[in-house]
Amino acid sequence: MALTKIKTGGLTDGSVTAAKLAAGVSTGGGTDWQPTIQTSNFTAAAGKGYFVNTTSGVITVTLPSGSTGDEIHLTDYASTFDTNEIRFSASGGQKIQGSTNTLRSIVENNTIRLVYQDNTSGWTGNDLVNLAVQVEYLVIAGGGGAAGGHQAGGGGAGGYRNSYASEPSGGGGSTETPLSASIGVNISLTVGAGGSGGPAVSSQQGSANKGGDGGNSVFGSIISIGGGGSASYNNGYPNNIGRPGGSGGGAGAYNGSVAASTRAAGTANQGYAGGGGDGYASPYGGAGGGGAGAVGSDSGGAGLIGNGGVGLQSSITGTAVFRGGGGGGATWGSNSTGQGGNGGGGNADTQYTGSAGVSAATAGSPNTGGGGGGPAWHSTVGGAGGSGVVILRYSDDYTIQETTSPAVLTFSTDSTSVANTKITTFTAGENGTIQFII
């Protein structure tokens, strides 16, 4: 559409359109409306008005250095600001509404009036909000450690929360909603450490010793709970119950135990309960730790082996990977022992694979939130839980920067595996902060 330059006054009600101006509808003197429809990024000038067509995509308007009272007007030519937003960035160290952040408007049919106030406030206008990026996430907490000592259960997997595609969260939870992150605003981030393995004990009866809980993982408002530590054979119920957590820790073997009353709880929509102690008979074993995808197996009597609960599979990185497996429970009277759940759970040992003071139990795998494997001997320590992980997937229009000082986070970004997408994986660090920037 060819337009003739027409000067107008302040436009604040959204009623002025290109068609009206072309037809000669005047709204007073003051603004020099430009006849060219803007269809790509451009730099605006003070005193001018622009018709902006975002039909083909987002448009960024660079605002000039201003003087007090300068005005710029822009209007939604094709009624598409709600689908393809208009963005504003300031040049030369100038500010927009007191900030150096890029702002946006997503209001359909909007007419935006920008007024320059001073160097503190800069350009101010109607319906401008912080730019936001939609972030899909997989947030897994640290796995629980296994108790030290005799016939210990496996540690519970770290809590598992997922918003990618249609993949589930742990404990039977549904896919969550991606996080809307404002550009240039700090977001808290922590990768939960694995729980410590419990100490060795001096006798088979032991004590109330339990494995350490895994650390929580955090991405803004998304908090995944650390896996629960497991219990071992000791002085009796309820000391043989594992600890609750993202997924619960496995119970230790004990005479008279009832499985249903010794299963340590998982956290809703994050992980499952640990396995329970089912009496005390061959193979005399601890129960499996709970996993993101299943309850840990009961153990103790009737030939039951305490395998860790299975984890869940996610393709958020572009490759399908299992994470969040529970640790295996240890047996005494069999050369078969609890296996860690698929997803990084550690394997337990038996009296045939370990020996007094030397445990063959394995730790949960790093950056899976897997639970630690249980030891069979009273004089050995439990397997530690695996550390958690935070994986973020977002548009390659944006970049993540750490804003913690000094830096505490360990992370890497892949921008090649998935088209138009960046995937940032955080593998370590506590109490950090990040920002998304353009």
CSV table of N, CA and C in Angstrom, one decimal, residues 45-163:
chain,number,residue,atom,x,y,z
A,45,ALA,N,13.4,6.7,14.3
A,45,ALA,CA,13.9,8.1,14.5
A,45,ALA,C,12.8,8.8,15.3
A,46,ALA,N,13.3,9.7,16.2
A,46,ALA,CA,12.4,10.6,17.0
A,46,ALA,C,11.5,11.4,16.1
A,47,GLY,N,10.2,11.6,16.5
A,47,GLY,CA,9.3,12.4,15.7
A,47,GLY,C,8.6,11.7,14.6
A,48,LYS,N,8.8,10.4,14.4
A,48,LYS,CA,8.3,9.7,13.3
A,48,LYS,C,7.3,8.6,13.7
A,49,GLY,N,6.4,8.2,12.8
A,49,GLY,CA,5.5,7.1,13.1
A,49,GLY,C,5.7,6.0,12.0
A,50,TYR,N,5.5,4.8,12.4
A,50,TYR,CA,5.7,3.6,11.5
A,50,TYR,C,4.6,2.6,11.6
A,51,PHE,N,4.3,2.1,10.4
A,51,PHE,CA,3.3,1.0,10.2
A,51,PHE,C,4.2,-0.3,10.2
A,52,VAL,N,4.0,-1.2,11.1
A,52,VAL,CA,4.9,-2.4,11.3
A,52,VAL,C,4.1,-3.6,11.0
A,53,ASN,N,4.5,-4.4,10.0
A,53,ASN,CA,3.8,-5.6,9.6
A,53,ASN,C,4.7,-6.8,10.0
A,54,THR,N,4.2,-7.5,11.0
A,54,THR,CA,5.0,-8.7,11.5
A,54,THR,C,4.4,-10.0,11.0
A,55,THR,N,3.7,-10.0,9.9
A,55,THR,CA,3.1,-11.2,9.3
A,55,THR,C,4.2,-12.3,9.1
A,56,SER,N,5.4,-11.9,8.6
A,56,SER,CA,6.4,-12.9,8.3
A,56,SER,C,7.3,-13.2,9.4
A,57,GLY,N,7.2,-12.6,10.5
A,57,GLY,CA,8.0,-12.9,11.7
A,57,GLY,C,8.2,-11.7,12.6
A,58,VAL,N,8.9,-12.0,13.7
A,58,VAL,CA,9.2,-11.0,14.7
A,58,VAL,C,10.0,-9.9,14.2
A,59,ILE,N,9.8,-8.6,14.5
A,59,ILE,CA,10.5,-7.5,14.1
A,59,ILE,C,11.1,-6.8,15.3
A,60,THR,N,12.4,-6.4,15.3
A,60,THR,CA,13.0,-5.7,16.3
A,60,THR,C,13.2,-4.3,15.9
A,61,VAL,N,12.8,-3.3,16.7
A,61,VAL,CA,13.0,-1.9,16.4
A,61,VAL,C,14.0,-1.4,17.4
A,62,THR,N,15.1,-0.8,16.8
A,62,THR,CA,16.2,-0.2,17.6
A,62,THR,C,15.8,1.3,17.8
A,63,LEU,N,15.8,1.7,19.1
A,63,LEU,CA,15.4,3.0,19.5
A,63,LEU,C,16.6,3.9,19.5
A,64,PRO,N,16.5,5.2,19.1
A,64,PRO,CA,17.7,6.0,19.0
A,64,PRO,C,18.0,6.7,20.3
A,65,SER,N,19.1,7.4,20.4
A,65,SER,CA,19.3,8.3,21.6
A,65,SER,C,18.3,9.4,21.5
A,66,GLY,N,17.7,9.7,22.7
A,66,GLY,CA,16.6,10.6,22.8
A,66,GLY,C,16.9,11.8,23.6
A,67,SER,N,16.0,12.8,23.4
A,67,SER,CA,16.0,14.0,24.2
A,67,SER,C,14.6,14.1,24.9
A,68,THR,N,14.6,14.7,26.1
A,68,THR,CA,13.3,14.8,26.8
A,68,THR,C,12.2,15.3,26.0
A,69,GLY,N,11.1,14.5,25.9
A,69,GLY,CA,9.9,14.9,25.2
A,69,GLY,C,9.8,14.3,23.8
A,70,ASP,N,10.9,13.7,23.3
A,70,ASP,CA,10.8,13.0,22.0
A,70,ASP,C,9.8,11.9,22.0
A,71,GLU,N,9.1,11.8,20.8
A,71,GLU,CA,8.1,10.7,20.7
A,71,GLU,C,8.4,9.9,19.4
A,72,ILE,N,8.0,8.6,19.5
A,72,ILE,CA,8.0,7.7,18.4
A,72,ILE,C,6.7,6.9,18.5
A,73,HIS,N,6.0,6.7,17.3
A,73,HIS,CA,4.7,6.0,17.3
A,73,HIS,C,4.8,4.8,16.3
A,74,LEU,N,4.2,3.7,16.7
A,74,LEU,CA,4.2,2.5,15.9
A,74,LEU,C,2.8,1.9,16.0
A,75,THR,N,2.3,1.3,14.9
A,75,THR,CA,1.0,0.7,14.9
A,75,THR,C,1.1,-0.7,14.2
A,76,ASP,N,0.2,-1.6,14.6
A,76,ASP,CA,0.2,-3.0,14.2
A,76,ASP,C,-0.6,-3.0,12.8
A,77,TYR,N,0.2,-3.0,11.7
A,77,TYR,CA,-0.4,-2.8,10.4
A,77,TYR,C,-1.3,-4.0,10.0
A,78,ALA,N,-0.9,-5.3,10.4
A,78,ALA,CA,-1.6,-6.4,9.9
A,78,ALA,C,-2.3,-7.2,11.1
A,79,SER,N,-2.4,-6.6,12.2
A,79,SER,CA,-3.0,-7.2,13.4
A,79,SER,C,-2.3,-8.5,13.8
A,80,THR,N,-1.0,-8.5,13.8
A,80,THR,CA,-0.2,-9.7,14.1
A,80,THR,C,0.7,-9.6,15.2
A,81,PHE,N,0.7,-8.5,16.0
A,81,PHE,CA,1.6,-8.4,17.1
A,81,PHE,C,1.4,-9.6,18.1
A,82,ASP,N,0.2,-10.2,18.2
A,82,ASP,CA,0.0,-11.2,19.1
A,82,ASP,C,0.6,-12.6,18.7
A,83,THR,N,0.8,-12.7,17.4
A,83,THR,CA,1.4,-14.0,16.9
A,83,THR,C,2.9,-13.8,16.6
A,84,ASN,N,3.3,-12.7,16.0
A,84,ASN,CA,4.7,-12.4,15.8
A,84,ASN,C,4.9,-11.0,16.5
A,85,GLU,N,5.6,-11.0,17.6
A,85,GLU,CA,5.7,-9.8,18.4
A,85,GLU,C,6.6,-8.7,17.8
A,86,ILE,N,6.4,-7.5,18.3
A,86,ILE,CA,7.3,-6.4,18.0
A,86,ILE,C,8.2,-6.2,19.2
A,87,ARG,N,9.5,-6.1,19.0
A,87,ARG,CA,10.5,-6.0,20.1
A,87,ARG,C,11.2,-4.6,20.0
A,88,PHE,N,11.7,-4.2,21.1
A,88,PHE,CA,12.4,-2.9,21.2
A,88,PHE,C,13.7,-3.0,22.0
A,89,SER,N,14.7,-2.6,21.3
A,89,SER,CA,16.0,-2.5,22.0
A,89,SER,C,16.6,-1.1,21.9
A,90,ALA,N,17.4,-0.7,22.8
A,90,ALA,CA,17.9,0.7,22.9
A,90,ALA,C,19.3,0.7,22.4
A,91,SER,N,19.7,1.8,21.7
A,91,SER,CA,21.1,1.9,21.2
A,91,SER,C,21.9,2.9,22.1
A,92,GLY,N,23.2,2.8,22.0
A,92,GLY,CA,24.0,3.8,22.6
A,92,GLY,C,23.9,3.9,24.1
A,93,GLY,N,23.6,2.8,24.8
A,93,GLY,CA,23.5,2.8,26.2
A,93,GLY,C,22.2,3.4,26.8
A,94,GLN,N,21.3,3.7,25.9
A,94,GLN,CA,20.0,4.2,26.3
A,94,GLN,C,19.2,3.1,27.0
A,95,LYS,N,18.1,3.5,27.7
A,95,LYS,CA,17.3,2.6,28.4
A,95,LYS,C,15.9,2.6,27.9
A,96,ILE,N,15.1,1.6,28.2
A,96,ILE,CA,13.7,1.5,27.9
A,96,ILE,C,13.0,1.2,29.2
A,97,GLN,N,12.2,2.1,29.7
A,97,GLN,CA,11.5,1.9,30.9
A,97,GLN,C,12.5,1.6,32.1
A,98,GLY,N,13.6,2.3,32.1
A,98,GLY,CA,14.6,2.1,33.1
A,98,GLY,C,15.5,0.9,33.1
A,99,SER,N,15.4,0.2,32.0
A,99,SER,CA,16.2,-1.0,31.9
A,99,SER,C,16.9,-1.1,30.5
A,100,THR,N,18.0,-1.8,30.4
A,100,THR,CA,18.7,-2.1,29.2
A,100,THR,C,18.2,-3.4,28.5
A,101,ASN,N,17.2,-4.0,29.1
A,101,ASN,CA,16.6,-5.2,28.5
A,101,ASN,C,15.9,-4.9,27.3
A,102,THR,N,15.8,-5.9,26.4
A,102,THR,CA,14.9,-5.8,25.2
A,102,THR,C,13.5,-6.1,25.7
A,103,LEU,N,12.5,-5.2,25.3
A,103,LEU,CA,11.1,-5.4,25.7
A,103,LEU,C,10.3,-5.7,24.4
A,104,ARG,N,9.0,-6.1,24.7
A,104,ARG,CA,8.2,-6.5,23.5
A,104,ARG,C,6.8,-6.1,23.8
A,105,SER,N,6.0,-6.0,22.7
A,105,SER,CA,4.5,-5.9,22.8
A,105,SER,C,3.9,-7.1,22.0
A,106,ILE,N,2.9,-7.7,22.7
A,106,ILE,CA,2.2,-8.8,22.0
A,106,ILE,C,0.7,-8.5,22.0
A,107,VAL,N,0.3,-7.2,21.9
A,107,VAL,CA,-1.1,-6.9,21.9
A,107,VAL,C,-1.6,-6.6,20.4
A,108,GLU,N,-2.5,-7.4,20.0
A,108,GLU,CA,-3.0,-7.3,18.6
A,108,GLU,C,-3.7,-5.9,18.4
A,109,ASN,N,-3.4,-5.4,17.2
A,109,ASN,CA,-3.9,-4.0,16.8
A,109,ASN,C,-3.4,-2.9,17.7
A,110,ASN,N,-2.3,-3.1,18.3
A,110,ASN,CA,-1.8,-2.1,19.2
A,110,ASN,C,-1.2,-0.9,18.5
A,111,THR,N,-1.4,0.3,19.0
A,111,THR,CA,-0.7,1.5,18.6
A,111,THR,C,0.2,1.9,19.8
A,112,ILE,N,1.5,1.9,19.6
A,112,ILE,CA,2.4,2.2,20.7
A,112,ILE,C,2.9,3.6,20.7
A,113,ARG,N,2.8,4.3,21.7
A,113,ARG,CA,3.4,5.6,21.8
A,113,ARG,C,4.6,5.6,22.8
A,114,LEU,N,5.8,5.9,22.2
A,114,LEU,CA,7.0,6.0,23.0
A,114,LEU,C,7.4,7.4,23.3
A,115,VAL,N,7.7,7.7,24.6
A,115,VAL,CA,8.1,9.0,25.0
A,115,VAL,C,9.4,8.9,25.7
A,116,TYR,N,10.4,9.8,25.3
A,116,TYR,CA,11.7,9.8,26.0
A,116,TYR,C,11.6,10.7,27.2
A,117,GLN,N,11.9,10.2,28.4
A,117,GLN,CA,11.8,11.0,29.6
A,117,GLN,C,13.2,11.6,30.0
A,118,ASP,N,14.1,10.7,30.3
A,118,ASP,CA,15.5,11.2,30.7
A,118,ASP,C,16.4,10.0,30.7
A,119,ASN,N,17.7,10.2,31.1
A,119,ASN,CA,18.6,9.1,31.0
A,119,ASN,C,18.4,8.0,32.0
A,120,THR,N,17.6,8.3,33.0
A,120,THR,CA,17.2,7.2,34.0
A,120,THR,C,16.1,6.3,33.5
A,121,SER,N,15.1,6.9,33.0
A,121,SER,CA,13.9,6.1,32.5
A,121,SER,C,14.0,5.8,31.1
A,122,GLY,N,14.7,6.6,30.3
A,122,GLY,CA,14.8,6.4,28.9
A,122,GLY,C,13.4,6.5,28.2
A,123,TRP,N,13.3,5.6,27.2
A,123,TRP,CA,12.0,5.5,26.4
A,123,TRP,C,11.0,4.8,27.2
A,124,THR,N,9.8,5.3,27.3
A,124,THR,CA,8.7,4.6,28.0
A,124,THR,C,7.5,4.6,27.1
A,125,GLY,N,6.7,3.5,27.3
A,125,GLY,CA,5.5,3.4,26.4
A,125,GLY,C,4.5,2.4,26.9
A,126,ASN,N,3.4,2.3,26.2
A,126,ASN,CA,2.3,1.5,26.6
A,126,ASN,C,2.5,0.0,26.2
A,127,ASP,N,2.0,-0.9,27.0
A,127,ASP,CA,1.9,-2.3,26.7
A,127,ASP,C,3.3,-2.9,26.4
A,128,LEU,N,4.4,-2.5,27.0
A,128,LEU,CA,5.7,-3.1,26.8
A,128,LEU,C,6.0,-3.9,28.0
A,129,VAL,N,6.4,-5.2,27.7
A,129,VAL,CA,6.8,-6.1,28.8
A,129,VAL,C,8.1,-6.8,28.5
A,130,ASN,N,8.7,-7.4,29.5
A,130,ASN,CA,9.9,-8.1,29.3
A,130,ASN,C,9.8,-9.2,28.2
A,131,LEU,N,10.8,-9.3,27.4
A,131,LEU,CA,10.9,-10.4,26.4
A,131,LEU,C,11.0,-11.7,27.2
A,132,ALA,N,10.3,-12.8,26.6
A,132,ALA,CA,10.3,-14.0,27.3
A,132,ALA,C,10.6,-15.2,26.3
A,133,VAL,N,11.3,-16.2,26.9
A,133,VAL,CA,11.6,-17.4,26.1
A,133,VAL,C,10.9,-18.6,26.7
A,134,GLN,N,10.3,-19.5,25.9
A,134,GLN,CA,9.7,-20.7,26.4
A,134,GLN,C,10.8,-21.8,26.5
A,135,VAL,N,11.0,-22.3,27.7
A,135,VAL,CA,12.1,-23.2,28.0
A,135,VAL,C,11.5,-24.6,28.4
A,136,GLU,N,11.8,-25.6,27.6
A,136,GLU,CA,11.5,-26.9,28.0
A,136,GLU,C,12.6,-27.4,28.9
A,137,TYR,N,12.3,-28.2,29.9
A,137,TYR,CA,13.3,-28.6,30.9
A,137,TYR,C,13.2,-30.1,31.3
A,138,LEU,N,14.3,-30.6,31.7
A,138,LEU,CA,14.4,-31.9,32.4
A,138,LEU,C,15.2,-31.6,33.7
A,139,VAL,N,14.6,-31.7,34.8
A,139,VAL,CA,15.3,-31.3,36.1
A,139,VAL,C,15.3,-32.6,37.0
A,140,ILE,N,16.4,-33.1,37.3
A,140,ILE,CA,16.6,-34.3,38.0
A,140,ILE,C,17.5,-34.1,39.2
A,141,ALA,N,17.0,-34.4,40.4
A,141,ALA,CA,17.7,-34.2,41.7
A,141,ALA,C,18.8,-35.3,41.8
A,142,GLY,N,19.7,-35.1,42.8
A,142,GLY,CA,20.7,-36.1,43.2
A,142,GLY,C,20.0,-37.4,43.8
A,143,GLY,N,20.6,-38.5,43.4
A,143,GLY,CA,20.1,-39.8,44.0
A,143,GLY,C,20.5,-40.0,45.4
A,144,GLY,N,19.7,-40.8,46.1
A,144,GLY,CA,20.0,-41.1,47.5
A,144,GLY,C,21.1,-42.1,47.6
A,145,GLY,N,21.9,-42.0,48.7
A,145,GLY,CA,22.9,-43.0,49.0
A,145,GLY,C,22.4,-44.2,49.7
A,146,ALA,N,23.1,-45.3,49.6
A,146,ALA,CA,22.7,-46.5,50.3
A,146,ALA,C,23.3,-46.5,51.7
A,147,ALA,N,22.6,-47.1,52.7
A,147,ALA,CA,23.1,-47.3,54.0
A,147,ALA,C,24.3,-48.1,54.1
A,148,GLY,N,25.2,-47.8,55.0
A,148,GLY,CA,26.3,-48.8,55.3
A,148,GLY,C,25.8,-49.9,56.1
A,149,GLY,N,26.6,-51.0,56.1
A,149,GLY,CA,26.3,-52.1,57.0
A,149,GLY,C,25.6,-53.3,56.3
A,150,HIS,N,24.9,-54.0,57.1
A,150,HIS,CA,24.5,-55.4,56.7
A,150,HIS,C,23.2,-55.4,55.9
A,151,GLN,N,23.2,-56.0,54.7
A,151,GLN,CA,22.0,-56.3,53.9
A,151,GLN,C,21.2,-55.0,53.7
A,152,ALA,N,21.8,-54.0,53.1
A,152,ALA,CA,21.2,-52.7,53.0
A,152,ALA,C,20.4,-52.6,51.7
A,153,GLY,N,19.4,-51.8,51.8
A,153,GLY,CA,18.6,-51.5,50.6
A,153,GLY,C,19.3,-50.5,49.7
A,154,GLY,N,18.8,-50.3,48.5
A,154,GLY,CA,19.3,-49.3,47.5
A,154,GLY,C,18.8,-47.9,47.7
A,155,GLY,N,19.6,-46.9,47.4
A,155,GLY,CA,19.1,-45.5,47.5
A,155,GLY,C,18.0,-45.2,46.4
A,156,GLY,N,17.2,-44.3,46.8
A,156,GLY,CA,16.1,-43.8,45.9
A,156,GLY,C,16.6,-42.9,44.8
A,157,ALA,N,16.1,-42.9,43.7
A,157,ALA,CA,16.4,-42.0,42.6
A,157,ALA,C,16.0,-40.5,42.9
A,158,GLY,N,16.7,-39.6,42.4
A,158,GLY,CA,16.3,-38.2,42.6
A,158,GLY,C,15.0,-37.9,41.8
A,159,GLY,N,14.3,-36.9,42.4
A,159,GLY,CA,13.1,-36.4,41.8
A,159,GLY,C,13.3,-36.1,40.3
A,160,TYR,N,12.3,-36.4,39.5
A,160,TYR,CA,12.4,-36.3,38.0
A,160,TYR,C,11.2,-35.5,37.5
A,161,ARG,N,11.5,-34.2,37.0
A,161,ARG,CA,10.4,-33.4,36.4
A,161,ARG,C,10.8,-33.0,35.0
A,162,ASN,N,9.8,-33.2,34.1
A,162,ASN,CA,10.0,-33.1,32.6
A,162,ASN,C,8.9,-32.3,32.0
A,163,SER,N,9.3,-31.3,31.1
A,163,SER,CA,8.3,-30.6,30.3
A,163,SER,C,8.5,-30.8,28.8
